[in-house]
Amino acid sequence: MTKESDYDVIVVGGGFAGMYALYRLRNQGHSVRVLEAGSDVGGTWFWNRYPGARCDVPSLEYSYGFSKELEQEWDWPEVFSAQPDILRYANHVADRFDLRRDIQFNTRVVGVTYLETQNLWQLRTEDNAVLTSRFCVMATGCLSVPNKPDLPGADSFTGRVLHTGSWPNEPVSLSGQRVGIIGTGSSGVQAIPELAREAEHLTVFQRTPVYTVPANRNRMRPAVQDEFREHYPQIREMQRNNFGGVSGFQPVKSVAHKSTGEPRPSLPKDILSLTHAERVALVEDRSLAVLLAFPGIYSDPQANEAANEAYREGVRRLVNDPATAEKLLPKTYGLGCKRQVLDRDYYATFNRDNVTLVDLMEDPIVSIQPTGVETGSGLRQLDVLVYATGFDAMTGALLRAGIKGRGGETLNNKWRHGPAAYLGLQISGFPNLFTVTGPGSPSVLCNMLVAIEQHVDWIVDCISYLEENGIDSIEPLPEAEEQWVNHVNEVARGTMYTAPTCNSWYLGANIEGKPRIFMPYVGGLPRYRERCEEIVMQGYAGFELKPARARSANQSKN
Ligand code: N01
């Protein structure tokens, strides 16, 4: 590459996507700089250190597949790992592949501008440093901009304020404290049992009740891990061919050793073939999670409501106080509309004497006061207020980065009616800028590590192709981008995700004023991956590739 820029490639973000991009780009001989706002690697797992944080994908699957040695040497202590173990893994990867030397930490990017005449990207950091590169890879994560609602008087609170999505690095002691938590999504549901165990009193401010099912709490069995290691090439292939990027690999040898007693009868295929009483009995016998095993509940509204009813009955049986139980029942939307939440002891927590549930639908927040939260029924005195209020998902980090493309058009203007991107990889009007797991890609509907590796591989191979073929720039054709956006909307239509009763961050519905568009690609990873590969085989169909000559000629005309 020419040395007209500081770097060949600048990657924004040092989470799992940025780390892998750095590894691959460096191996291809490119000069790379990663700019990361945090003080270390790990992205999501660096910031979300709240008590109870853990992954909802099994760790043997939620791990990099690019290095056989890494797969063989890393031990996962639990089937679904907790945040500290995943962060430890990220740190191990950074050390093992010597990544930190090319990562600039504590560096927040506030401007990303395309310098048209030079065909370069110029990145400006919060402390006004300026760096240039030929290519820019935005590896900024899908859930990296915490959403903090603008509640009246919020700044007047004199106690400690925390957000689950930017939890402090140092230990937080809540012992003897009166803690309030706003939000009952995945983060809130994971944090609530832990906070209740530590705090003197916990007040949960719930706006929308959640569907949550018990998480797998098993320790990792070494024999299972060994069997995974033995079959990793096959497992990675299975992941790539699985809708959600999870292989579902069933260990054979190690499971055979388990004494299981009588096998359970298998479930009928259709939940509607059971009576309500049978469904409830099933839930009592096997937990709320059994309802997710009926595939029809995600497409047939009647089956969905049957599952929702059984779910509610199951919750009534888990929570001692009937009035509290009633408040905890989701009634305005169905299972499958939002990302499924997994918990450890969520409902049992509401049986504790030191936990109070405030239903904001009947007792809304009036204001935040210096000493607590005032709802319609009065002031709740607090020492600590935790926001578990989610993220400006998928587009938040990109829109915050101050991206300006050709002709000075801002991404914020281009996306004012909602995100439009080709394959979630590139945006028309923004040549040589790539997004990892951007809107319009399977991203958050997929095992993120698998989605990330697929995207990064595509991007790095693309950059190599451009170089080898003397091509200066690549960007999607507007019509290809539009067709892809239409396709993304088309496949989402009619699913539970886009039901009129459904309001989720997938749709941007959690952020006031955000256009309501279903952002991830719901067609599944294999279909998506095949399309990405086909496009490459067709010489990057739908992209405009400009040879170096074309740009020089255009410039001399201008
Ligand atoms: O955020 P959320 P999250 N007043 O948006 C409430 C991933 N994740 O951080 O539903 C009162 O789901 C809001 O109420 P409502 C996972 O993909 C994964 O919990 O808008 N309440 C809701 O209850 C997940 O889906 C893991 O009415 C307000 C909550 O805050 C995603 O991150 C763990 C409010 C926000 O829920 C986001 O989860 C954690 C207001 N003004 C996260 N504003 C695992 O891997 C918002 N709320 C397991």
Coordinates of C-alpha atoms and ligand atoms in Angstrom, one line a residue:
M1 CA 0.0 0.0 0.0
T2 CA 1.0 3.6 -0.5
K3 CA 2.3 5.5 2.5
E4 CA 0.2 8.6 2.0
S5 CA -1.7 7.8 5.2
D6 CA -0.7 7.1 8.8
Y7 CA -2.0 3.6 8.6
D8 CA -3.5 1.3 6.0
V9 CA -6.4 0.5 8.3
I10 CA -7.8 2.1 11.4
V11 CA -10.1 -0.1 13.4
V12 CA -12.4 1.6 15.9
G13 CA -13.1 -0.6 18.9
G14 CA -11.0 -3.1 20.8
G15 CA -13.7 -5.7 21.6
F16 CA -13.9 -9.1 20.1
A17 CA -14.5 -7.7 16.6
G18 CA -11.6 -5.2 16.8
M19 CA -9.2 -7.7 18.2
Y20 CA -9.9 -10.2 15.5
A21 CA -9.7 -7.5 12.8
L22 CA -6.3 -6.5 14.1
Y23 CA -5.1 -10.1 14.2
R24 CA -6.2 -10.7 10.6
L25 CA -5.1 -7.4 9.1
R26 CA -1.7 -7.6 10.7
N27 CA -1.2 -11.1 9.4
Q28 CA -2.0 -9.8 5.9
G29 CA 0.8 -7.3 6.3
H30 CA -1.2 -4.2 6.7
S31 CA -0.3 -1.4 9.1
V32 CA -3.2 -1.2 11.6
R33 CA -4.1 0.9 14.5
V34 CA -7.0 0.1 16.8
L35 CA -8.5 3.0 18.7
E36 CA -10.4 1.9 21.9
A37 CA -12.3 4.2 24.3
G38 CA -11.8 1.8 27.3
S39 CA -8.6 1.3 29.2
D40 CA -8.3 -2.3 28.0
V41 CA -9.6 -4.9 25.6
G42 CA -12.9 -6.8 25.8
G43 CA -15.6 -4.4 24.6
T44 CA -19.0 -5.5 26.0
W45 CA -17.2 -7.6 28.5
F46 CA -15.0 -4.8 29.6
W47 CA -17.9 -2.4 30.3
N48 CA -20.6 -4.7 31.5
R49 CA -19.1 -5.8 34.8
Y50 CA -22.3 -5.6 36.9
P51 CA -22.9 -8.4 39.4
G52 CA -24.5 -11.3 37.7
A53 CA -23.3 -10.5 34.1
R54 CA -22.8 -13.6 32.0
C55 CA -23.3 -14.8 28.5
D56 CA -26.4 -16.5 27.1
V57 CA -24.4 -18.6 24.6
P58 CA -22.4 -21.6 25.8
S59 CA -18.8 -20.7 26.1
L60 CA -17.4 -23.5 24.1
E61 CA -19.4 -22.0 21.2
Y62 CA -19.0 -18.3 22.2
S63 CA -15.2 -18.4 21.5
Y64 CA -12.9 -17.6 18.6
G65 CA -12.5 -20.3 16.0
F66 CA -9.6 -18.8 14.1
S67 CA -6.8 -20.5 16.2
K68 CA -6.6 -24.2 16.8
E69 CA -4.1 -23.7 19.5
L70 CA -6.3 -21.2 21.3
E71 CA -9.2 -23.7 21.1
Q72 CA -7.1 -26.4 22.6
E73 CA -5.5 -24.4 25.4
W74 CA -8.3 -22.4 26.9
D75 CA -10.3 -23.9 29.8
W76 CA -13.9 -22.6 30.5
P77 CA -15.0 -23.1 34.1
E78 CA -18.7 -23.0 33.4
V79 CA -21.0 -24.0 30.5
F80 CA -22.3 -20.4 30.3
S81 CA -19.5 -18.2 31.5
A82 CA -19.7 -15.2 33.8
Q83 CA -18.3 -11.8 32.7
P84 CA -15.0 -12.1 34.6
D85 CA -14.1 -15.4 32.8
I86 CA -15.0 -14.0 29.4
L87 CA -12.9 -10.9 30.0
R88 CA -10.0 -13.1 31.2
Y89 CA -10.3 -14.9 27.8
A90 CA -10.2 -11.6 25.9
N91 CA -7.1 -10.7 27.9
H92 CA -5.5 -14.0 27.1
V93 CA -6.2 -13.6 23.4
A94 CA -4.6 -10.1 23.5
D95 CA -1.5 -11.4 25.3
R96 CA -1.2 -14.6 23.2
F97 CA -1.3 -12.7 19.9
D98 CA 0.5 -9.7 21.2
L99 CA -2.4 -7.4 20.2
R100 CA -2.0 -4.6 22.6
R101 CA 1.0 -3.0 20.9
D102 CA -1.3 -1.8 18.1
I103 CA -4.2 -0.8 20.3
Q104 CA -4.4 2.7 21.6
F105 CA -6.5 2.7 24.7
N106 CA -8.4 5.5 26.4
T107 CA -9.0 6.9 23.0
R108 CA -12.5 7.8 22.0
V109 CA -13.1 8.6 18.4
V110 CA -15.4 11.7 17.9
G111 CA -14.9 12.3 14.1
V112 CA -14.5 10.0 11.1
T113 CA -14.3 12.1 7.9
Y114 CA -13.8 10.9 4.3
L115 CA -11.2 13.1 2.7
E116 CA -12.5 12.8 -0.9
T117 CA -9.6 14.2 -2.9
Q118 CA -7.1 12.0 -1.1
N119 CA -9.4 9.0 -0.7
L120 CA -8.5 8.7 2.9
W121 CA -10.3 8.5 6.2
Q122 CA -9.4 11.0 8.9
L123 CA -10.2 10.1 12.4
R124 CA -10.3 12.6 15.2
T125 CA -10.1 11.6 18.8
E126 CA -11.6 13.3 21.9
D127 CA -8.2 14.8 22.7
N128 CA -8.0 16.3 19.2
A129 CA -5.4 14.0 17.8
V130 CA -5.8 13.3 14.1
L131 CA -5.0 10.0 12.3
T132 CA -5.5 9.0 8.7
S133 CA -5.9 5.6 7.0
R134 CA -7.1 4.2 3.6
F135 CA -9.6 2.0 5.2
C136 CA -11.7 2.4 8.3
V137 CA -13.3 -0.5 10.1
M138 CA -16.0 0.4 12.6
A139 CA -15.9 -2.5 15.2
T140 CA -17.9 -0.4 17.6
G141 CA -20.3 -3.1 18.9
C142 CA -24.1 -3.4 18.8
L143 CA -24.7 -2.8 22.4
S144 CA -22.1 -0.3 23.4
V145 CA -23.8 3.0 24.0
P146 CA -25.7 2.9 27.3
N147 CA -29.1 4.4 27.3
K148 CA -29.8 6.5 30.3
P149 CA -33.4 7.9 30.3
D150 CA -33.8 11.6 30.8
L151 CA -35.8 11.5 34.0
P152 CA -36.8 14.8 35.7
G153 CA -34.3 15.7 38.4
A154 CA -31.9 12.9 37.5
D155 CA -28.9 15.0 38.2
S156 CA -30.1 16.1 41.7
F157 CA -29.6 12.6 43.2
T158 CA -26.9 12.8 45.8
G159 CA -26.3 9.1 46.2
R160 CA -24.3 6.9 43.9
V161 CA -25.4 6.4 40.3
L162 CA -24.4 3.3 38.3
H163 CA -25.3 2.0 34.9
T164 CA -25.0 -1.8 34.2
G165 CA -23.5 -1.0 30.8
S166 CA -20.6 1.1 32.2
W167 CA -20.1 -0.5 35.6
P168 CA -16.9 0.7 37.4
N169 CA -13.7 -1.3 37.2
E170 CA -13.1 -1.3 41.0
P171 CA -15.3 -3.4 43.3
V172 CA -18.6 -1.7 44.3
S173 CA -19.8 -2.5 47.8
L174 CA -23.5 -2.3 48.3
S175 CA -23.5 -3.8 51.8
G176 CA -25.9 -1.9 54.1
Q177 CA -27.1 0.2 51.2
R178 CA -30.6 1.0 50.0
V179 CA -30.4 0.3 46.3
G180 CA -32.9 1.0 43.5
I181 CA -32.7 -0.4 40.0
I182 CA -34.6 0.8 37.0
G183 CA -35.1 -1.7 34.2
T184 CA -35.9 -5.4 34.0
G185 CA -34.3 -6.5 30.6
S186 CA -31.4 -9.0 30.5
S187 CA -29.1 -6.8 32.5
G188 CA -31.6 -6.0 35.2
V189 CA -32.7 -9.6 35.5
Q190 CA -29.2 -10.8 35.9
A191 CA -28.2 -8.0 38.4
I192 CA -31.4 -8.1 40.5
P193 CA -30.7 -11.4 42.4
E194 CA -27.1 -10.4 43.0
L195 CA -27.9 -6.9 44.2
A196 CA -30.7 -8.3 46.5
R197 CA -28.2 -10.6 48.1
E198 CA -25.8 -7.8 49.0
A199 CA -27.9 -4.7 49.6
E200 CA -29.8 -3.9 52.7
H201 CA -32.9 -3.3 50.6
L202 CA -33.5 -3.4 46.9
T203 CA -36.3 -1.6 45.1
V204 CA -37.0 -2.8 41.6
F205 CA -38.6 -0.2 39.3
Q206 CA -40.2 -2.2 36.5
R207 CA -41.9 -0.7 33.5
T208 CA -42.5 -3.8 31.4
P209 CA -42.4 -7.3 32.9
V210 CA -40.0 -9.7 31.2
Y211 CA -40.2 -13.3 30.0
T212 CA -37.2 -15.0 31.6
V213 CA -36.3 -18.6 31.9
P214 CA -33.7 -20.3 34.2
A215 CA -30.2 -20.4 32.8
N216 CA -28.0 -23.5 32.7
R217 CA -25.8 -23.3 35.9
N218 CA -23.6 -26.2 35.2
R219 CA -19.9 -26.3 35.8
M220 CA -17.9 -27.4 32.7
R221 CA -17.3 -31.1 32.7
P222 CA -13.7 -31.7 31.5
A223 CA -14.8 -34.6 29.4
V224 CA -17.3 -32.5 27.5
Q225 CA -14.7 -29.8 26.9
D226 CA -12.2 -32.5 25.7
E227 CA -14.8 -33.8 23.3
F228 CA -15.5 -30.3 21.9
R229 CA -11.7 -29.8 21.4
E230 CA -11.5 -33.1 19.5
H231 CA -14.3 -32.0 17.2
Y232 CA -13.8 -28.3 16.8
P233 CA -13.2 -28.2 13.0
Q234 CA -16.6 -30.0 12.6
I235 CA -18.2 -27.8 15.3
R236 CA -17.1 -24.5 13.6
E237 CA -18.5 -25.8 10.3
M238 CA -21.8 -26.7 12.1
Q239 CA -21.9 -23.1 13.5
R240 CA -21.4 -21.6 10.1
N241 CA -24.3 -23.7 8.8
N242 CA -26.6 -23.0 11.7
F243 CA -29.3 -20.3 11.7
G244 CA -28.0 -18.6 14.9
G245 CA -24.4 -19.6 14.6
V246 CA -24.6 -22.2 17.4
S247 CA -23.5 -25.8 16.5
G248 CA -25.7 -27.6 19.0
F249 CA -22.9 -30.2 19.0
Q250 CA -23.9 -33.0 21.4
P251 CA -21.0 -34.7 23.1
V252 CA -21.5 -38.5 22.7
K253 CA -18.7 -40.1 24.7
S254 CA -18.9 -37.8 27.7
V255 CA -22.7 -37.8 28.0
A256 CA -22.7 -41.6 27.9
H257 CA -20.9 -41.6 31.3
K258 CA -23.7 -39.6 32.9
S259 CA -26.2 -41.5 35.0
T260 CA -29.4 -40.1 33.9
G261 CA -32.1 -42.4 35.3
E262 CA -35.3 -42.7 33.3
P263 CA -35.3 -40.7 30.1
R264 CA -38.0 -38.0 30.0
P265 CA -40.8 -38.5 27.5
S266 CA -40.2 -36.4 24.5
L267 CA -42.4 -33.3 23.9
P268 CA -45.1 -33.2 21.4
K269 CA -44.3 -30.9 18.4
D270 CA -47.3 -28.6 18.8
I271 CA -48.1 -26.9 22.0
L272 CA -51.7 -26.6 20.9
S273 CA -52.0 -30.4 21.1
L274 CA -51.8 -30.0 24.9
T275 CA -54.4 -28.7 27.3
H276 CA -53.6 -25.6 29.4
A277 CA -53.4 -27.9 32.5
E278 CA -50.9 -30.1 30.7
R279 CA -48.8 -27.2 29.6
V280 CA -48.7 -25.9 33.2
A281 CA -47.8 -29.3 34.5
L282 CA -45.0 -29.4 32.0
V283 CA -43.7 -26.1 33.2
E284 CA -43.9 -27.3 36.8
D285 CA -42.0 -30.4 36.0
R286 CA -39.3 -28.9 33.7
S287 CA -39.2 -25.1 34.4
L288 CA -40.4 -22.2 32.3
A289 CA -37.7 -22.9 29.8
V290 CA -39.6 -25.9 28.4
L291 CA -42.0 -23.5 26.6
L292 CA -39.2 -22.3 24.3
A293 CA -38.8 -25.9 23.0
F294 CA -42.1 -25.5 21.0
P295 CA -40.9 -24.0 17.6
G296 CA -44.4 -23.1 16.6
I297 CA -44.7 -20.4 19.3
Y298 CA -42.5 -18.1 17.3
S299 CA -44.7 -18.1 14.2
D300 CA -48.3 -19.0 15.2
P301 CA -50.0 -16.3 17.4
Q302 CA -52.3 -18.9 18.9
A303 CA -49.5 -21.2 19.9
N304 CA -47.6 -18.2 21.2
E305 CA -50.5 -17.1 23.4
A306 CA -50.9 -20.7 24.7
A307 CA -47.2 -20.6 25.8
N308 CA -47.6 -17.1 27.3
E309 CA -50.6 -18.3 29.4
A310 CA -48.7 -21.3 30.6
Y311 CA -45.7 -19.0 31.4
R312 CA -47.9 -16.6 33.5
E313 CA -49.3 -19.5 35.4
G314 CA -45.8 -20.8 36.0
V315 CA -44.7 -17.4 37.5
R316 CA -47.8 -17.3 39.7
R317 CA -46.5 -20.5 41.3
L318 CA -43.0 -19.2 41.8
V319 CA -43.8 -15.9 43.5
N320 CA -45.3 -16.1 47.0
D321 CA -47.2 -12.8 47.1
P322 CA -50.0 -13.0 44.6
A323 CA -50.1 -9.2 44.1
T324 CA -46.3 -9.1 43.3
A325 CA -46.7 -12.1 41.0
E326 CA -49.4 -10.4 39.1
K327 CA -47.2 -7.3 38.5
L328 CA -44.4 -9.6 37.2
L329 CA -46.6 -11.1 34.5
P330 CA -45.9 -10.0 30.9
K331 CA -49.2 -9.4 29.3
T332 CA -48.8 -6.9 26.6
Y333 CA -46.5 -8.9 24.2
G334 CA -45.5 -12.5 23.6
L335 CA -42.6 -14.8 24.0
G336 CA -40.1 -14.3 21.1
C337 CA -40.7 -10.6 20.6
K338 CA -37.5 -9.6 22.5
R339 CA -34.2 -11.2 23.0
Q340 CA -34.8 -14.2 25.4
V341 CA -33.7 -13.4 28.9
L342 CA -32.0 -16.1 31.0
D343 CA -31.8 -15.8 34.8
R344 CA -30.6 -17.3 38.0
D345 CA -33.2 -17.0 40.8
Y346 CA -35.0 -14.0 39.3
Y347 CA -38.5 -14.8 40.5
A348 CA -37.3 -16.3 43.8
T349 CA -35.7 -12.9 44.5
F350 CA -39.2 -11.3 44.9
N351 CA -39.9 -13.7 47.8
R352 CA -37.1 -12.1 49.8
D353 CA -38.1 -9.7 52.6
N354 CA -35.6 -7.0 51.5
V355 CA -36.9 -6.7 47.9
T356 CA -39.8 -4.4 46.8
L357 CA -41.2 -4.3 43.3
V358 CA -42.6 -1.0 42.0
D359 CA -44.8 -1.4 38.9
L360 CA -44.2 1.8 37.0
M361 CA -47.2 1.3 34.9
E362 CA -49.5 1.9 37.8
D363 CA -47.1 3.9 40.0
P364 CA -44.9 5.9 37.5
I365 CA -41.7 7.8 38.3
V366 CA -42.5 11.4 38.9
S367 CA -39.0 12.6 39.4
I368 CA -35.6 11.8 40.8
Q369 CA -35.0 13.6 44.1
P370 CA -31.7 14.2 46.0
T371 CA -32.5 11.3 48.3
G372 CA -34.3 8.8 46.1
V373 CA -37.0 8.2 43.4
E374 CA -40.4 9.7 43.7
T375 CA -43.2 7.7 42.2
G376 CA -46.9 8.5 42.3
S377 CA -47.2 6.8 45.7
G378 CA -44.3 8.7 47.4
L379 CA -40.6 8.9 47.8
R380 CA -38.4 5.8 47.9
Q381 CA -35.3 6.7 49.8
L382 CA -32.1 5.3 48.2
D383 CA -28.3 5.4 48.6
V384 CA -27.6 3.9 45.2
L385 CA -29.5 4.1 41.9
V386 CA -28.7 1.6 39.2
Y387 CA -29.8 2.1 35.7
A388 CA -30.3 -1.2 33.8
T389 CA -32.0 0.7 31.0
G390 CA -30.2 -0.8 28.1
F391 CA -28.5 0.6 25.0
D392 CA -28.9 2.7 21.9
A393 CA -28.5 -0.5 20.0
M394 CA -26.9 -1.3 16.7
T395 CA -26.8 2.3 15.3
G396 CA -25.9 4.2 18.5
A397 CA -22.1 3.8 18.4
L398 CA -21.9 4.5 14.6
L399 CA -24.1 7.6 14.9
R400 CA -22.1 8.9 17.8
A401 CA -18.7 8.6 16.0
G402 CA -19.4 11.7 13.8
I403 CA -19.0 9.9 10.5
K404 CA -19.0 12.1 7.4
G405 CA -18.8 10.5 3.9
R406 CA -18.6 11.7 0.3
G407 CA -19.8 15.3 -0.2
G408 CA -19.7 15.9 3.5
E409 CA -22.9 13.9 4.1
T410 CA -23.2 12.8 7.6
L411 CA -24.2 9.3 8.6
N412 CA -26.8 10.9 10.9
N413 CA -28.4 12.6 8.0
K414 CA -28.3 9.5 5.8
W415 CA -29.9 7.4 8.5
R416 CA -32.4 9.9 9.7
H417 CA -35.3 7.6 8.7
G418 CA -33.4 4.5 9.8
P419 CA -30.3 2.6 9.0
A420 CA -29.5 1.6 5.4
A421 CA -26.5 -0.5 4.7
Y422 CA -25.5 -3.2 2.2
L423 CA -25.2 -6.6 4.0
G424 CA -24.6 -4.6 7.2
L425 CA -21.0 -4.3 5.9
Q426 CA -20.8 -1.1 4.0
I427 CA -22.9 2.1 3.5
S428 CA -23.3 3.8 0.2
G429 CA -21.7 7.2 0.2
F430 CA -19.0 6.1 2.6
P431 CA -16.3 4.4 0.5
N432 CA -13.7 2.1 2.1
L433 CA -15.5 2.3 5.5
F434 CA -16.7 -1.0 6.8
T435 CA -19.0 -1.9 9.7
V436 CA -18.6 -5.2 11.6
T437 CA -22.0 -6.7 12.5
G438 CA -23.8 -3.6 11.3
P439 CA -27.5 -3.1 10.8
G440 CA -28.8 -5.5 8.1
S441 CA -26.5 -8.4 9.2
P442 CA -27.5 -11.3 11.5
S443 CA -25.3 -9.8 14.3
V444 CA -27.3 -9.9 17.5
L445 CA -29.5 -12.7 16.3
C446 CA -26.4 -14.9 15.9
N447 CA -23.7 -16.1 18.1
M448 CA -21.7 -12.8 18.0
L449 CA -18.3 -14.5 17.8
V450 CA -19.3 -16.4 14.7
A451 CA -20.9 -13.3 13.2
I452 CA -17.8 -11.3 13.9
E453 CA -15.4 -13.8 12.4
Q454 CA -17.5 -14.0 9.3
H455 CA -17.7 -10.2 8.9
V456 CA -14.0 -9.6 9.6
D457 CA -12.9 -12.3 7.2
W458 CA -15.1 -10.8 4.5
I459 CA -13.7 -7.3 5.1
V460 CA -10.1 -8.4 5.3
D461 CA -10.4 -10.5 2.2
C462 CA -12.1 -7.6 0.4
I463 CA -9.2 -5.2 1.3
S464 CA -6.7 -7.8 0.0
Y465 CA -8.7 -8.1 -3.2
L466 CA -8.7 -4.4 -3.7
E467 CA -5.0 -4.2 -3.3
E468 CA -4.2 -7.1 -5.5
N469 CA -6.4 -5.7 -8.2
G470 CA -5.3 -2.1 -8.1
I471 CA -8.6 -0.9 -6.9
D472 CA -8.8 2.3 -4.9
S473 CA -12.2 2.2 -3.4
I474 CA -15.3 0.1 -2.8
E475 CA -18.8 1.2 -1.8
P476 CA -22.3 -0.2 -2.3
L477 CA -24.4 1.0 -5.2
P478 CA -27.4 2.8 -3.8
E479 CA -29.8 0.4 -5.6
A480 CA -28.1 -2.7 -4.2
E481 CA -28.3 -1.2 -0.7
E482 CA -31.9 -0.4 -1.1
Q483 CA -32.7 -3.9 -2.3
W484 CA -30.9 -5.4 0.7
V485 CA -32.7 -3.1 3.1
N486 CA -36.0 -4.2 1.5
H487 CA -35.0 -7.8 1.8
V488 CA -34.1 -7.4 5.5
N489 CA -37.5 -5.9 6.1
E490 CA -39.3 -8.5 4.1
V491 CA -37.9 -11.5 6.0
A492 CA -38.7 -9.8 9.3
R493 CA -42.3 -9.1 8.4
G494 CA -44.8 -11.5 10.0
T495 CA -42.3 -12.8 12.7
M496 CA -42.9 -12.3 16.4
Y497 CA -40.1 -9.7 16.4
T498 CA -42.2 -7.3 14.4
A499 CA -45.6 -8.0 15.9
P500 CA -47.5 -4.8 16.5
T501 CA -47.5 -5.5 20.2
C502 CA -43.7 -5.8 20.2
N503 CA -41.4 -3.0 21.3
S504 CA -37.8 -4.0 21.5
W505 CA -34.4 -2.5 21.0
Y506 CA -34.1 -4.6 17.8
L507 CA -36.7 -2.2 16.5
G508 CA -35.2 0.9 18.1
A509 CA -38.3 1.2 20.2
N510 CA -36.4 1.7 23.4
I511 CA -35.0 5.0 22.3
E512 CA -37.3 8.0 22.1
G513 CA -37.5 9.4 18.5
K514 CA -35.5 6.5 17.0
P515 CA -37.0 5.3 13.7
R516 CA -38.9 2.0 14.2
I517 CA -37.0 -0.3 11.8
F518 CA -36.2 -4.0 12.5
M519 CA -32.4 -3.7 12.4
P520 CA -30.8 -7.2 12.4
Y521 CA -31.2 -9.7 9.5
V522 CA -33.5 -12.4 10.5
G523 CA -32.9 -14.7 7.5
G524 CA -30.3 -16.7 9.4
L525 CA -26.5 -16.9 9.2
P526 CA -26.2 -19.6 6.4
R527 CA -28.4 -17.7 4.0
Y528 CA -26.7 -14.5 4.8
R529 CA -23.2 -16.0 4.5
E530 CA -24.0 -17.6 1.2
R531 CA -25.2 -14.3 -0.1
C532 CA -22.0 -12.6 1.0
E533 CA -19.9 -15.3 -0.7
E534 CA -22.0 -15.2 -3.9
I535 CA -21.5 -11.5 -4.1
V536 CA -17.7 -11.9 -3.9
M537 CA -17.8 -14.7 -6.5
Q538 CA -19.7 -12.3 -8.8
G539 CA -16.9 -9.8 -8.5
Y540 CA -18.4 -7.8 -5.6
A541 CA -21.9 -7.6 -7.2
G542 CA -23.8 -4.5 -5.9
F543 CA -20.6 -2.7 -5.0
E544 CA -18.9 0.0 -7.1
L545 CA -15.2 -0.7 -7.3
K546 CA -13.1 2.2 -8.6
P547 CA -9.6 1.5 -10.0
A548 CA -6.9 3.9 -9.1
R549 CA -7.0 5.4 -12.6
A550 CA -10.7 6.2 -12.5
R551 CA -10.2 8.3 -9.3
S552 CA -7.2 10.2 -10.7
A553 CA -9.1 10.9 -13.9
N554 CA -12.2 12.2 -12.0
Q555 CA -10.0 14.3 -9.8
S556 CA -8.3 16.0 -12.8
K557 CA -11.7 16.8 -14.2
N558 CA -12.9 18.5 -11.0
Ligands
N01_1 O1 -31.5 -3.6 28.1 P1 -33.1 -3.8 27.6 P2 -30.6 -4.7 28.7 N1 -38.2 4.0 32.8 O2 -33.3 -2.7 26.6 C1 -36.3 -0.3 31.1 C2 -27.8 -8.0 25.8 N2 -27.5 -8.6 27.1 O3 -29.3 -4.0 29.1 O4 -39.2 -2.6 28.4 C3 -38.3 2.8 33.3 O5 -33.4 -5.1 27.2 C4 -36.9 -1.1 30.0 O6 -38.3 -1.0 30.1 P3 -39.3 -1.2 28.8 C5 -29.0 -8.7 25.3 O7 -29.0 -8.9 23.9 C6 -27.2 -9.9 27.1 O8 -31.3 -5.4 29.8 O9 -38.7 -0.3 27.8 N3 -37.7 1.7 32.7 C7 -36.3 -2.5 30.2 O10 -36.9 -3.1 31.2 C8 -30.1 -7.8 25.8 O11 -31.3 -7.9 25.1 C9 -26.9 -10.5 28.3 O12 -40.6 -0.7 29.2 C10 -37.0 2.0 31.6 C11 -34.9 -2.1 30.6 O13 -34.9 -0.8 31.1 C12 -29.4 -6.5 25.5 O14 -28.1 -6.7 25.9 C13 -26.9 -9.7 29.5 C14 -36.8 3.2 31.1 C15 -33.9 -2.2 29.4 O15 -33.9 -3.5 28.9 C16 -30.0 -5.3 26.3 O16 -30.3 -5.7 27.6 C17 -27.2 -8.4 29.4 C18 -37.5 4.3 31.7 N4 -37.4 5.6 31.2 C19 -27.5 -7.8 28.2 N5 -36.0 3.1 30.0 C20 -26.6 -11.9 28.3 O17 -25.8 -12.4 27.5 C21 -35.7 1.8 29.9 N6 -36.3 1.1 30.8 C22 -27.3 -12.7 29.2

